[in-house]
Coordinates of C-alpha atoms (C1' of nucleotides) in Angstrom, one line a residue:
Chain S
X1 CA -7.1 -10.2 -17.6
X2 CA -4.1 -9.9 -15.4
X3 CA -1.9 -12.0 -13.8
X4 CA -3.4 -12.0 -10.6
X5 CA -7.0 -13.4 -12.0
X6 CA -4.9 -16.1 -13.5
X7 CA -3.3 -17.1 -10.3
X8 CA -6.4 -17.0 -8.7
X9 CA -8.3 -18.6 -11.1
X10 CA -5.5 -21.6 -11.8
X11 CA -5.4 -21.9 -8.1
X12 CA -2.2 -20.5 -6.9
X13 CA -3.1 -18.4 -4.1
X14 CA -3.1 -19.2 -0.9
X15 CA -2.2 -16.1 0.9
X16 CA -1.9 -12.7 0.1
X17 CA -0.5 -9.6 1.7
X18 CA -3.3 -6.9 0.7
X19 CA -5.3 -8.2 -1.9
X20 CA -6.8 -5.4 -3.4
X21 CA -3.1 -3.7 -3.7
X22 CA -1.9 -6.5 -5.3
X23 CA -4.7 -7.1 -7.8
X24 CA -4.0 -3.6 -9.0
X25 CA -0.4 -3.7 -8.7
X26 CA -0.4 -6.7 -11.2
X27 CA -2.8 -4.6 -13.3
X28 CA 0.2 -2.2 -14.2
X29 CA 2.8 -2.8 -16.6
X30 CA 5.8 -4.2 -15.7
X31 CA 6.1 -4.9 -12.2
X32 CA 9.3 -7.4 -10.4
X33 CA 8.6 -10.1 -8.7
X34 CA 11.0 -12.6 -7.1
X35 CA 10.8 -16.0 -6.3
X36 CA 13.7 -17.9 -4.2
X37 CA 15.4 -21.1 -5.2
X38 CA 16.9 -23.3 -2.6
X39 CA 20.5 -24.9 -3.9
X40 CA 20.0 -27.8 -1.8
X41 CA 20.3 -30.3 -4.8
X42 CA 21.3 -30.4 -8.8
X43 CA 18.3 -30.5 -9.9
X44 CA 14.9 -28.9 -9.2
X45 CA 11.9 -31.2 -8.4
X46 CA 8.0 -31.5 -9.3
X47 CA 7.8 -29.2 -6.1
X48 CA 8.9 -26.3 -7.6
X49 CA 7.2 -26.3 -10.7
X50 CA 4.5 -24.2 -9.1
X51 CA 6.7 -21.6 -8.5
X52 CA 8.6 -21.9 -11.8
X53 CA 5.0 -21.9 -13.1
X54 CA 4.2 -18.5 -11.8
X55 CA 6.8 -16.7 -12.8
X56 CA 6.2 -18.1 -16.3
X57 CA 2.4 -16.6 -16.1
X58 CA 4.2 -13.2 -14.7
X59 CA 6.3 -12.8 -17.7
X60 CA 3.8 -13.9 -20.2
X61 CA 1.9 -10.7 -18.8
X62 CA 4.9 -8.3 -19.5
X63 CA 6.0 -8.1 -15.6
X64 CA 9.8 -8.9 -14.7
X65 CA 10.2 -12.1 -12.6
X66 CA 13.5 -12.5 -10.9
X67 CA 14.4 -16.4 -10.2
X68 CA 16.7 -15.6 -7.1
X69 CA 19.1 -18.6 -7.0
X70 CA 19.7 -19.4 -2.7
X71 CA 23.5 -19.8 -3.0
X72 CA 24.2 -17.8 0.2
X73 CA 20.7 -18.2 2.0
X74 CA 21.7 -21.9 1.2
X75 CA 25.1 -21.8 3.5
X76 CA 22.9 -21.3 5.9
X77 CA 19.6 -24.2 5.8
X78 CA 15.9 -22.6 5.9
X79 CA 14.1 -24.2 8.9
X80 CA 10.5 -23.4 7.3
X81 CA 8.4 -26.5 7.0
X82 CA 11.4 -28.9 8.4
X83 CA 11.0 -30.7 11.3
X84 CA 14.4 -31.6 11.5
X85 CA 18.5 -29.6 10.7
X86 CA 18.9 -29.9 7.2
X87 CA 22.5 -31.1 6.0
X88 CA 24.8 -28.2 5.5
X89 CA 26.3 -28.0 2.2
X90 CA 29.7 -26.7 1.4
X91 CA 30.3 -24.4 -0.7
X92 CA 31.6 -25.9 -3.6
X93 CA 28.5 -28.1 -3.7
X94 CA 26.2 -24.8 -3.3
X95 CA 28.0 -23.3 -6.3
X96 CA 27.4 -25.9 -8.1
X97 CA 23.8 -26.8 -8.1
X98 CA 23.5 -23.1 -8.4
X99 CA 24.9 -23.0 -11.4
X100 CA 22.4 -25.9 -12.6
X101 CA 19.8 -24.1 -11.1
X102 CA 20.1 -21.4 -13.1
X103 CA 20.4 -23.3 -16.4
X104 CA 16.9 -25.5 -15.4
X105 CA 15.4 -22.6 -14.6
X106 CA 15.9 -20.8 -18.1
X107 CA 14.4 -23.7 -19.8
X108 CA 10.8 -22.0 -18.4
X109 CA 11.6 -18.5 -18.3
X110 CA 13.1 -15.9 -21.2
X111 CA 16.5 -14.4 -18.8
X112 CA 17.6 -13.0 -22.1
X113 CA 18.5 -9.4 -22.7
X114 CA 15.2 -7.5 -20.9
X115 CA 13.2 -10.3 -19.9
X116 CA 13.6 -12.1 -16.4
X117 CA 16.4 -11.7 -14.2
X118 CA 18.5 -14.5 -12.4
X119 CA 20.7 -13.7 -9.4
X120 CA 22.4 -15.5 -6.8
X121 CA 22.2 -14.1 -2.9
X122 CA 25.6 -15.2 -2.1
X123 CA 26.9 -12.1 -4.7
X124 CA 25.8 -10.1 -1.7
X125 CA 25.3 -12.4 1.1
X126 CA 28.6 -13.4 1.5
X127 CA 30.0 -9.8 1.4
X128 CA 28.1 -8.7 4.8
X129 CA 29.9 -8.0 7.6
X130 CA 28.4 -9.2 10.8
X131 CA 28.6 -6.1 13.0
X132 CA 27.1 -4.1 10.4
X133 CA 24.4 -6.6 9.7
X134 CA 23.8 -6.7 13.4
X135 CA 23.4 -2.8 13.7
X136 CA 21.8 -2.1 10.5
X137 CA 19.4 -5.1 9.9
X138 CA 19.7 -7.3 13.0
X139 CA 18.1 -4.8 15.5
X140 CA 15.1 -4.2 13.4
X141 CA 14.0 -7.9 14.5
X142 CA 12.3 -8.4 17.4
X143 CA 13.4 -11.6 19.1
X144 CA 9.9 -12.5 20.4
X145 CA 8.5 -12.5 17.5
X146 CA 10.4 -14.5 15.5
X147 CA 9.8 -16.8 18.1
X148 CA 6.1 -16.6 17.6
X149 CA 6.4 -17.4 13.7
X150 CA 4.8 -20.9 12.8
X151 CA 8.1 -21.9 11.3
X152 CA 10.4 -21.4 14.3
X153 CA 7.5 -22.7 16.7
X154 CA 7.9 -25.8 15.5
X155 CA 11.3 -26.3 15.5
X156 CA 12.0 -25.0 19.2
X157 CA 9.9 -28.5 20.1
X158 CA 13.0 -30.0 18.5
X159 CA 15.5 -27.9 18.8
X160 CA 16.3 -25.0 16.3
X161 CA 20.3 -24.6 15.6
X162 CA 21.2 -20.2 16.2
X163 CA 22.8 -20.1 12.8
X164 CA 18.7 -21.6 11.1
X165 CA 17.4 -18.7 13.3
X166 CA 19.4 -16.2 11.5
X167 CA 17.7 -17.0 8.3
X168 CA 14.4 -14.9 8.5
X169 CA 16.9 -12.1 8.6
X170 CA 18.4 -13.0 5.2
X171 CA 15.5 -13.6 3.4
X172 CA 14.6 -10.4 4.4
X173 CA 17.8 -8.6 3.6
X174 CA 17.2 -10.6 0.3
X175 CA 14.3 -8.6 -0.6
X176 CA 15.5 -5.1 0.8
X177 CA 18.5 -5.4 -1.9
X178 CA 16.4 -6.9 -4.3
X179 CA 13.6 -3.7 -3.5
X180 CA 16.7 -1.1 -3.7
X181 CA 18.7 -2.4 -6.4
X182 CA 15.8 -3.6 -8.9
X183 CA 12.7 -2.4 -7.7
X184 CA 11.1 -5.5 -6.8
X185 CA 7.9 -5.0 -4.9
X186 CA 6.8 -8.0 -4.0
X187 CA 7.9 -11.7 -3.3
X188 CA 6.5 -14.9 -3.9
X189 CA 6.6 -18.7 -2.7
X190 CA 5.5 -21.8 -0.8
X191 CA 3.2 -20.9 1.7
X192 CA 5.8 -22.3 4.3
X193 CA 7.6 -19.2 3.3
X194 CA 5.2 -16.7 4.8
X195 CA 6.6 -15.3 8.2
X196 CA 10.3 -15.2 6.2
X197 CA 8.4 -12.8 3.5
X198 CA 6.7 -10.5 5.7
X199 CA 9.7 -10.2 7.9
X200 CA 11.2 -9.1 4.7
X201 CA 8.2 -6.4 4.2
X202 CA 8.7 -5.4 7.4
X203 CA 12.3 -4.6 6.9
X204 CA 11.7 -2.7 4.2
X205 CA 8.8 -0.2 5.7
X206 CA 11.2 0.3 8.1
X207 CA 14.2 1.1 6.5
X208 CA 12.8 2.2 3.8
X209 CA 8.9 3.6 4.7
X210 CA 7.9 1.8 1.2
X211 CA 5.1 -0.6 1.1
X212 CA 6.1 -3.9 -0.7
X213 CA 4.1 -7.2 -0.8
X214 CA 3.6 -10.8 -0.6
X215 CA 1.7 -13.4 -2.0
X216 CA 2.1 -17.5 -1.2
X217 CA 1.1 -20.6 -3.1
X218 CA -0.5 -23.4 -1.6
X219 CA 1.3 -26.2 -0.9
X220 CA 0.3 -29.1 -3.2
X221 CA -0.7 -32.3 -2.1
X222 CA -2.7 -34.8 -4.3
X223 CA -5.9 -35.9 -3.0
X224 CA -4.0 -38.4 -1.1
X225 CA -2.1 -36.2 0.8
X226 CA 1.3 -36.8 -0.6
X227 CA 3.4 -34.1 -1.0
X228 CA 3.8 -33.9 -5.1
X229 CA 6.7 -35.6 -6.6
X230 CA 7.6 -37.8 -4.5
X231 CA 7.1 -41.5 -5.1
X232 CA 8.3 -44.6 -3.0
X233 CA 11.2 -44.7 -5.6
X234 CA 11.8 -41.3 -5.0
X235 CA 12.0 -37.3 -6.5
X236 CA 10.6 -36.6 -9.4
X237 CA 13.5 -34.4 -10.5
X238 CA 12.7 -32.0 -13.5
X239 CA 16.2 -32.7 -15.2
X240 CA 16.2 -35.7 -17.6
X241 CA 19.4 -37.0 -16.7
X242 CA 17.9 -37.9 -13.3
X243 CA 14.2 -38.4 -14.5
X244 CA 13.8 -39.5 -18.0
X245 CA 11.1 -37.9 -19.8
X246 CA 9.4 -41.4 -20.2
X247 CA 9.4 -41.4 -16.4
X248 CA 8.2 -37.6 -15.9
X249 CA 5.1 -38.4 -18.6
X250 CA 4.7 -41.4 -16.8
X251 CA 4.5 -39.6 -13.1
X252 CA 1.6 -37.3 -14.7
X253 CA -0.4 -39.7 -16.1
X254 CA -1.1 -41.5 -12.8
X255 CA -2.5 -38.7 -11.4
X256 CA -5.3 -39.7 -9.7
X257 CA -9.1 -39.0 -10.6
X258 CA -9.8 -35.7 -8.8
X259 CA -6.6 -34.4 -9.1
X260 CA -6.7 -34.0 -13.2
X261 CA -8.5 -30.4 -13.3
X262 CA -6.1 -28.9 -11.0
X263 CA -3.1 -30.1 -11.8
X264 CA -4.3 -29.0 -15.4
X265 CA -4.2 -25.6 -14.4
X266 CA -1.0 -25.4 -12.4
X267 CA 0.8 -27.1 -14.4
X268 CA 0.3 -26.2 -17.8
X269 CA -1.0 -23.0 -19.7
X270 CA -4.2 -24.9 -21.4
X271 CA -6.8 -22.5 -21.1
X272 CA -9.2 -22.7 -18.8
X273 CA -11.9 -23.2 -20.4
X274 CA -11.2 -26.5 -21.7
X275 CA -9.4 -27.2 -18.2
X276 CA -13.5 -26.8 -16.4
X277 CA -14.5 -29.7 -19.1
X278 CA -12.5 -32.1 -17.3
X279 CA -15.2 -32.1 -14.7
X280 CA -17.8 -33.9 -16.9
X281 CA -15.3 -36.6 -17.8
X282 CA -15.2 -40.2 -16.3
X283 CA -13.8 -43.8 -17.1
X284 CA -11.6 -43.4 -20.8
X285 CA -12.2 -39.9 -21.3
X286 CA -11.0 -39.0 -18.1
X287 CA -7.7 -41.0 -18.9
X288 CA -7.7 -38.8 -22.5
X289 CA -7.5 -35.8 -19.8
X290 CA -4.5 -37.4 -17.8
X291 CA -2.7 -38.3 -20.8
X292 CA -3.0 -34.2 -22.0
X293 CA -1.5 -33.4 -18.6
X294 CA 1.2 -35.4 -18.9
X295 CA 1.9 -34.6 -22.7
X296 CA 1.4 -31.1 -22.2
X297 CA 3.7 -31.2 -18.6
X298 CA 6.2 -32.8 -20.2
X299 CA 6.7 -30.6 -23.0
X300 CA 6.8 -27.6 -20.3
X301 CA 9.5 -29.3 -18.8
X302 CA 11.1 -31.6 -21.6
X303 CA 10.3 -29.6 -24.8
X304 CA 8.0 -30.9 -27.4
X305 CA 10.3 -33.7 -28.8
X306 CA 11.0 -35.7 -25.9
X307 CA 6.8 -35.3 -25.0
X308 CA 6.1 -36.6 -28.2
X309 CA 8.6 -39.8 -27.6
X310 CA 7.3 -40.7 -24.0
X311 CA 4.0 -40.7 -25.7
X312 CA 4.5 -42.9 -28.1
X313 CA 6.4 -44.8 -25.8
X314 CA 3.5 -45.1 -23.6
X315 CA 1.3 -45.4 -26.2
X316 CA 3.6 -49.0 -27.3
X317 CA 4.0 -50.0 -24.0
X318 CA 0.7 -49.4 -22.8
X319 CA -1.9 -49.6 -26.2
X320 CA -3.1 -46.8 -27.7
X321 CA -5.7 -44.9 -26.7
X322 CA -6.3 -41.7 -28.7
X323 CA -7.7 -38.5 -27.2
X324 CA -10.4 -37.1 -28.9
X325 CA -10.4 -34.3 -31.2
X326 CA -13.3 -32.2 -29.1
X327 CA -11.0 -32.5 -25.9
X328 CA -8.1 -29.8 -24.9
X329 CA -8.2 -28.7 -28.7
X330 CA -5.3 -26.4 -27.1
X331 CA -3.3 -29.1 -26.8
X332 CA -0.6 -30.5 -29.4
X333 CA -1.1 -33.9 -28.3
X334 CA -0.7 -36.8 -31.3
X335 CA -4.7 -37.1 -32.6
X336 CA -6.3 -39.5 -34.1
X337 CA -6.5 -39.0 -37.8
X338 CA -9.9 -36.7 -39.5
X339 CA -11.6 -40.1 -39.9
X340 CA -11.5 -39.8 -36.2
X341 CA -11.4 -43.5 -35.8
X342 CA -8.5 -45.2 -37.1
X343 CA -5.8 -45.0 -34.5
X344 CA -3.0 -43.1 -34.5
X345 CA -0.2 -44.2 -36.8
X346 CA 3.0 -44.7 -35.5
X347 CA 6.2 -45.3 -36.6
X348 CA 7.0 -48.8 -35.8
X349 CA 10.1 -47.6 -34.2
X350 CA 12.0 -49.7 -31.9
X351 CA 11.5 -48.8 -28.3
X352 CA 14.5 -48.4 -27.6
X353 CA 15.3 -45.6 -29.8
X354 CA 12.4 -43.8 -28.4
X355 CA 14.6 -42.6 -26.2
X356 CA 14.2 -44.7 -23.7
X357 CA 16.5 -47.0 -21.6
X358 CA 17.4 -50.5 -23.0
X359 CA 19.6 -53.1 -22.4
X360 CA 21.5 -55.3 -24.7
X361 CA 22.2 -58.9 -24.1
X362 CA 24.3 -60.8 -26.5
X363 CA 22.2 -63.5 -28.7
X364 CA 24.7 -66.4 -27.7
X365 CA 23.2 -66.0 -23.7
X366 CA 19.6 -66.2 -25.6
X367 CA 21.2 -70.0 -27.4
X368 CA 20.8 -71.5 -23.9
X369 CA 17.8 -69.6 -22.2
X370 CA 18.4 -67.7 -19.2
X371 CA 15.6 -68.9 -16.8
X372 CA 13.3 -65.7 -15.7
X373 CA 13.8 -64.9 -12.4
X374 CA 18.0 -64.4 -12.9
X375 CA 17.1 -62.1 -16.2
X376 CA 14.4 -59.7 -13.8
X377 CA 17.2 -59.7 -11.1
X378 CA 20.4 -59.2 -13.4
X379 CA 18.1 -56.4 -15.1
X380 CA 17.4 -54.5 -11.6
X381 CA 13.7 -55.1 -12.1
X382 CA 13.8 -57.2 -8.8
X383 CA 16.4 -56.2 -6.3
X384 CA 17.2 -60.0 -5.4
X385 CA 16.9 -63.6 -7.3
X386 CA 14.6 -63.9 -4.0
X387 CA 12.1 -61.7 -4.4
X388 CA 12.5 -62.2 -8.4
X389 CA 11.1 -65.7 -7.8
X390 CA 8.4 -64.9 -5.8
X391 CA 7.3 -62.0 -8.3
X392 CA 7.2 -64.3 -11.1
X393 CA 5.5 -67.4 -8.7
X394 CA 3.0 -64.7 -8.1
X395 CA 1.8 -64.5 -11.5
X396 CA 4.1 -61.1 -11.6
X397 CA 6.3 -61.5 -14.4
X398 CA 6.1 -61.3 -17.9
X399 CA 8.0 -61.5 -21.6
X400 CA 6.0 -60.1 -24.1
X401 CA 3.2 -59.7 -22.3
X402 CA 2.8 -63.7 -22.0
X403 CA 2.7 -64.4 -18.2
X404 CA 5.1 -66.8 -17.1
X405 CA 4.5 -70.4 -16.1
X406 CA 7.2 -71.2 -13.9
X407 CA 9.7 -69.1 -11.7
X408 CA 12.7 -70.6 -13.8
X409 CA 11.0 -70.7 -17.1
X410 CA 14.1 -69.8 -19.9
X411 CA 13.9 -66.9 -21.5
X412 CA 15.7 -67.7 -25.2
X413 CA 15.6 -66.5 -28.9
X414 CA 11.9 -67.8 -29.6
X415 CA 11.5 -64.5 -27.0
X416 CA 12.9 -62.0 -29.7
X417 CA 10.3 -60.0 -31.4
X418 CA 10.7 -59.1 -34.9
X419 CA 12.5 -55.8 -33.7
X420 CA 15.3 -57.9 -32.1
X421 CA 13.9 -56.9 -28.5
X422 CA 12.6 -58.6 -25.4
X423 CA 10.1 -57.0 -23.2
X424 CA 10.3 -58.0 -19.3
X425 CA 7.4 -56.5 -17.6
X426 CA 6.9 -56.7 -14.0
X427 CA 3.3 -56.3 -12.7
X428 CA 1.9 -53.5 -14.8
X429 CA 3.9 -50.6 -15.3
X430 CA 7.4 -51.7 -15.1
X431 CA 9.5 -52.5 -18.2
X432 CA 12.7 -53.4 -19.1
X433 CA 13.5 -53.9 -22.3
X434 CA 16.1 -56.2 -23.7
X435 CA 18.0 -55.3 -27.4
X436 CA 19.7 -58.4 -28.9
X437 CA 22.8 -58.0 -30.4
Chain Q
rG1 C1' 28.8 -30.5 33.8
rG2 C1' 24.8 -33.4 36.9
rA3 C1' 20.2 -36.6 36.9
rG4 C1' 16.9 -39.7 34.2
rG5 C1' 15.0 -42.1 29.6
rG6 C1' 16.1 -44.2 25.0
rG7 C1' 18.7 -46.4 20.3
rU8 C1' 15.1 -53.1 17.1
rU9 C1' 14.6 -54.8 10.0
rC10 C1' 12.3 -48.8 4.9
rC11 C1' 9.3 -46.0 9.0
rC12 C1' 6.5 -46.4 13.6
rG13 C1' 6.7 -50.0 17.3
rA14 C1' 6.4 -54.8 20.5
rG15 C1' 10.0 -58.2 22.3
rC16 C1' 13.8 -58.1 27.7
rG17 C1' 18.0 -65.5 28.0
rG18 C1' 16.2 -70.4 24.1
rU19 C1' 9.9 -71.6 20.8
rC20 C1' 13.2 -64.5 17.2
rA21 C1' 14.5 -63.4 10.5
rA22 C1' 12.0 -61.0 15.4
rA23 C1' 4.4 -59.5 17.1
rG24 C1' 1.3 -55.5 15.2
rG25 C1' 0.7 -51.3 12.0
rG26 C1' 2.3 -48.2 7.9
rA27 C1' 4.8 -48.0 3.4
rG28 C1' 6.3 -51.1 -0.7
rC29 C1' 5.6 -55.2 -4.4
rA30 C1' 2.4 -58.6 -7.0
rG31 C1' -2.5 -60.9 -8.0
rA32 C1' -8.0 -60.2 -8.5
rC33 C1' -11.6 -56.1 -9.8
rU34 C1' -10.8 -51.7 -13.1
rG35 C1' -9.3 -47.1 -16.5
rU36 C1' -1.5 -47.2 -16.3
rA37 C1' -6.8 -43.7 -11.0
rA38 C1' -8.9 -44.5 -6.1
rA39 C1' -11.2 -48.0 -2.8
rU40 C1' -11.6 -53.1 -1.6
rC41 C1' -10.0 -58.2 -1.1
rU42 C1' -5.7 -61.9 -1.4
rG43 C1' -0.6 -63.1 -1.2
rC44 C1' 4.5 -61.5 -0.5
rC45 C1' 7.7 -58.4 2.0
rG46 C1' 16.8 -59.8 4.8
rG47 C1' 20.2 -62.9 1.5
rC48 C1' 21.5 -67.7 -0.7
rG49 C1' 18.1 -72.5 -6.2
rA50 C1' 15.4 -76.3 -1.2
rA51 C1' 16.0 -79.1 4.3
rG52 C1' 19.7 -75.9 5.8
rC53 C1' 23.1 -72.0 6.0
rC54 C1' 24.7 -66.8 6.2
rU55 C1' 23.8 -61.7 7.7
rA56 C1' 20.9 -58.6 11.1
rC57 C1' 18.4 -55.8 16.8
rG58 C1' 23.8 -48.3 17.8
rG59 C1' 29.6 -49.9 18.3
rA60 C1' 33.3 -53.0 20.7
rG61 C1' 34.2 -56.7 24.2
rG62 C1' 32.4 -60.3 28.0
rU63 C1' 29.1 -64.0 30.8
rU64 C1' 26.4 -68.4 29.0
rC65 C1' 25.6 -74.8 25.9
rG66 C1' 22.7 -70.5 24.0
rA67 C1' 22.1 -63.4 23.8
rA68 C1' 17.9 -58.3 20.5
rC69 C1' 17.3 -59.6 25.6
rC70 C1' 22.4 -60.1 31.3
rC71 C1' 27.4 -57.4 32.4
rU72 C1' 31.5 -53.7 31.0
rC73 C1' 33.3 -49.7 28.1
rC74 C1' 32.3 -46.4 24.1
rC75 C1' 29.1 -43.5 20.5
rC76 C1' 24.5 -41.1 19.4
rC77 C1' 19.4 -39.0 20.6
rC78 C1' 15.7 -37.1 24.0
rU79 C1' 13.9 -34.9 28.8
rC80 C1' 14.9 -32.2 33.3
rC81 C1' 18.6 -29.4 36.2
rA82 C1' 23.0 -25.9 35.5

RNA sequence: GGAGGGGUUCCCGAGCGGUCAAAGGGAGCAGACUGUAAAUCUGCCGGCGAAGCCUACGGAGGUUCGAACCCUCCCCCCUCCA
């Protein structure tokens, strides 16, 4: 089976150049492919997992992807999919996420010695002199066409800065070197990418008379609607410092209902055929399925160790709820023992060192009692003493799980579980959770 | 450069001298129902322990007992013309 049945089975395709070239291209044995990386920010998001994922399937199949890091595209600001200028970044700051970039990024794929490649445009974009650009690249672009592309359409409503129309041509330029300097034959991305890839194919037939191609993912939305990872309180970033592990398993296990099969198969390598199961599942079961996404997501992303703590965090937190031994038998997801009904054992650790955040609070507050609503605003749960007092007049708030009675009910050492913690839960998912010391 | 139209709380968007912490919608938060899902219903949704006070309607001044609303200057955005 090659690659190209996987994307297309797993659902990454959304539009392809010349199908049947590509298909057979892929069938071959080592071919390049290159993805780009915007540098807009430290860290990539849950938005560029399906890329990252891609290349991960290509390399598994014994092609060469190359992760092309924007650093000099990046100078510049893609207006694809943007309603709006995006902030120009200096320099300094491009450099630097590039450099992150490139580390994230080798957490997925194998750059070592033979395997994939990582490069950064500005090593050549920045060289270019603009007369020569002009005369060698610039007049194989036809103006009015460009101006036809969906992207710059758009943007001419609003108003489309000259050095933003420039970028098509470096994209393109992007994949010429990339073509003549590592053979790459065909480029991949967001669908919002297309008119910059083909211009890039163009280039190449023309300078070149060599056929290259394209191929461009969908863009994923859940069923919703919402672009994927973001939430009200913001990116889900795929570095831990900036999204804890806890918080990424968390993300992917409220996926909703009919999202679970797909995601499944974008976003992590479980065979298929357990995958198509997931349509016969409902109620619990279905939940089983969610949980495996997010256990098997966040080991992707997170490695195996940190998966296993956010689930047993989640599993504390939340109850345990096993997933069955005849589901995803692919994945390594905790199981319940061969009886197959006893619950999982875990170690009775404290939450806190699950890797998780904490706070401490010395013992001689606790003497006194701290009434509720001050503790869930000193601990950020609610951003004012206001709004902590409605919450918690609400029926909102909670210590160990035991609703409050009243807003300034005092929170004191009868509190402390037999770990030396406090638990402060607001509504259903949101802890906090308070070390003594 | 000229002419016109705008900038209101997280977003959209009403308000055009007191009754405005500002209609309505969306988003968000919580409760109920559930499955840490969705849908639905209910409540909340600037800050301060309450009556009250403080901070807010692009910025700075001014008129007025009183200004989001009127006047002046400035800044920014959009449309048309050049």
């Amino acid at each position: 089976m090659s690659v190209y049945d996987v994307f297309r089975e797993r659902g990454f395709i959304e539009q392809v150049t010349d199908e049947p070239q590509i298909r057979e291209l892929l069938e071959q044995k080592s071919v390049t492919c290159y993805i780009g990386f915007d540098p807009t920010a430290a860290s990539l998001h849950i938005g560029s997992l399906v890329p990252i994922m891609s290349l991960a399937h290509l390399q598994r199949h014994g092609h060469r992807p190359i992760a092309l890091v924007g650093g000099g595209t990046g100078l510049i600001g893609d207006p694809s999919g943007k309603t709006e200028m995006r902030q120009i970044l200096t320099r300094d700051q491009i450099d630097h996420n590039a450099e992150c970039l490139k580390k994230q990024l080798s957490r997925y794929i194998d750059f070592r010695e033979g395997g994939a490649v990582l490069l950064n445009n500005a090593d050549w974009l920045t060289q270019l002199n603009y007369i020569e650009f002009l005369r060698d690249i610039g007049r194989h672009f036809s103006v009015n066409r460009m101006l036809a592309a969906e992207s710059y359409r758009v943007r001419l409503e609003k108003g489309l800065n000259f050095i933003e129309f420039n970028y098509m041509l470096l994209q393109a330029y992007d994949f010429l070197h990339l073509f003549r300097h590592y053979n790459c034959l065909m480029q991949m991305g967001g669908n919002d990418q297309w008119g910059n890839m083909v211009a890039g194919i163009d280039l190449i037939r023309r300078m070149e008379e060599k056929t290259t191609y394209s191929l461009t993912f969908p863009l994923i939305t859940t069923s919703q609607g919402n672009k994927m990872g973001k939430t009200e309180k913001g990116t889900i970033w795929l570095d831990a410092e900036l999204t804890s592990p806890y918080e990424y398993y968390q993300y992917w296990i409220n996926t909703e209902d009919g999202d679970v099969a797909r995601f499944l198969a974008l976003f992590t390598f479980l065979p298929m055929e357990e995958i198509v199961a997931v349509k016969a599942l409902s109620d619990a079961r279905l939940n089983m399925a969610k949980a495996v996404l997010a256990f098997e997501a966040t080991k992707i992303t997170h490695g195996a160790e940190a998966a296993l703590g956010a689930f047993e965090k989640t599993a504390q937190l939340f109850g345990c709820r096993s997933v069955e031994t005849g589901l995803f038998p692919s994945s390594t997801i905790p199981r319940p023992d061969v009886t197959g009904e006893a619950h999982i054992v875990l170690p009775s650790l404290s939450l806190s060192a699950s890797g998780t955040s904490s706070l401490p609070i010395e013992r001689r507050r606790l003497d006194e009692g701290i009434p509720a609503f001050e503790l869930f605003h000193e601990t950020n749960l609610c951003a004012s003493r206001g709004e902590a007092r409605r919450l918690i007049t609400q029926g909102g708030g909670y210590v160990n799980d035991r609703q409050f009675a009243a807003f300034d009910e005092r929170i004191g050492l009868r509190d402390v579980d037999e770990r030396g913690e406090i638990r402060l839960r607001k509504g259903k998912k949101r802890y906090v959770i308070l070390s003594v010391r």
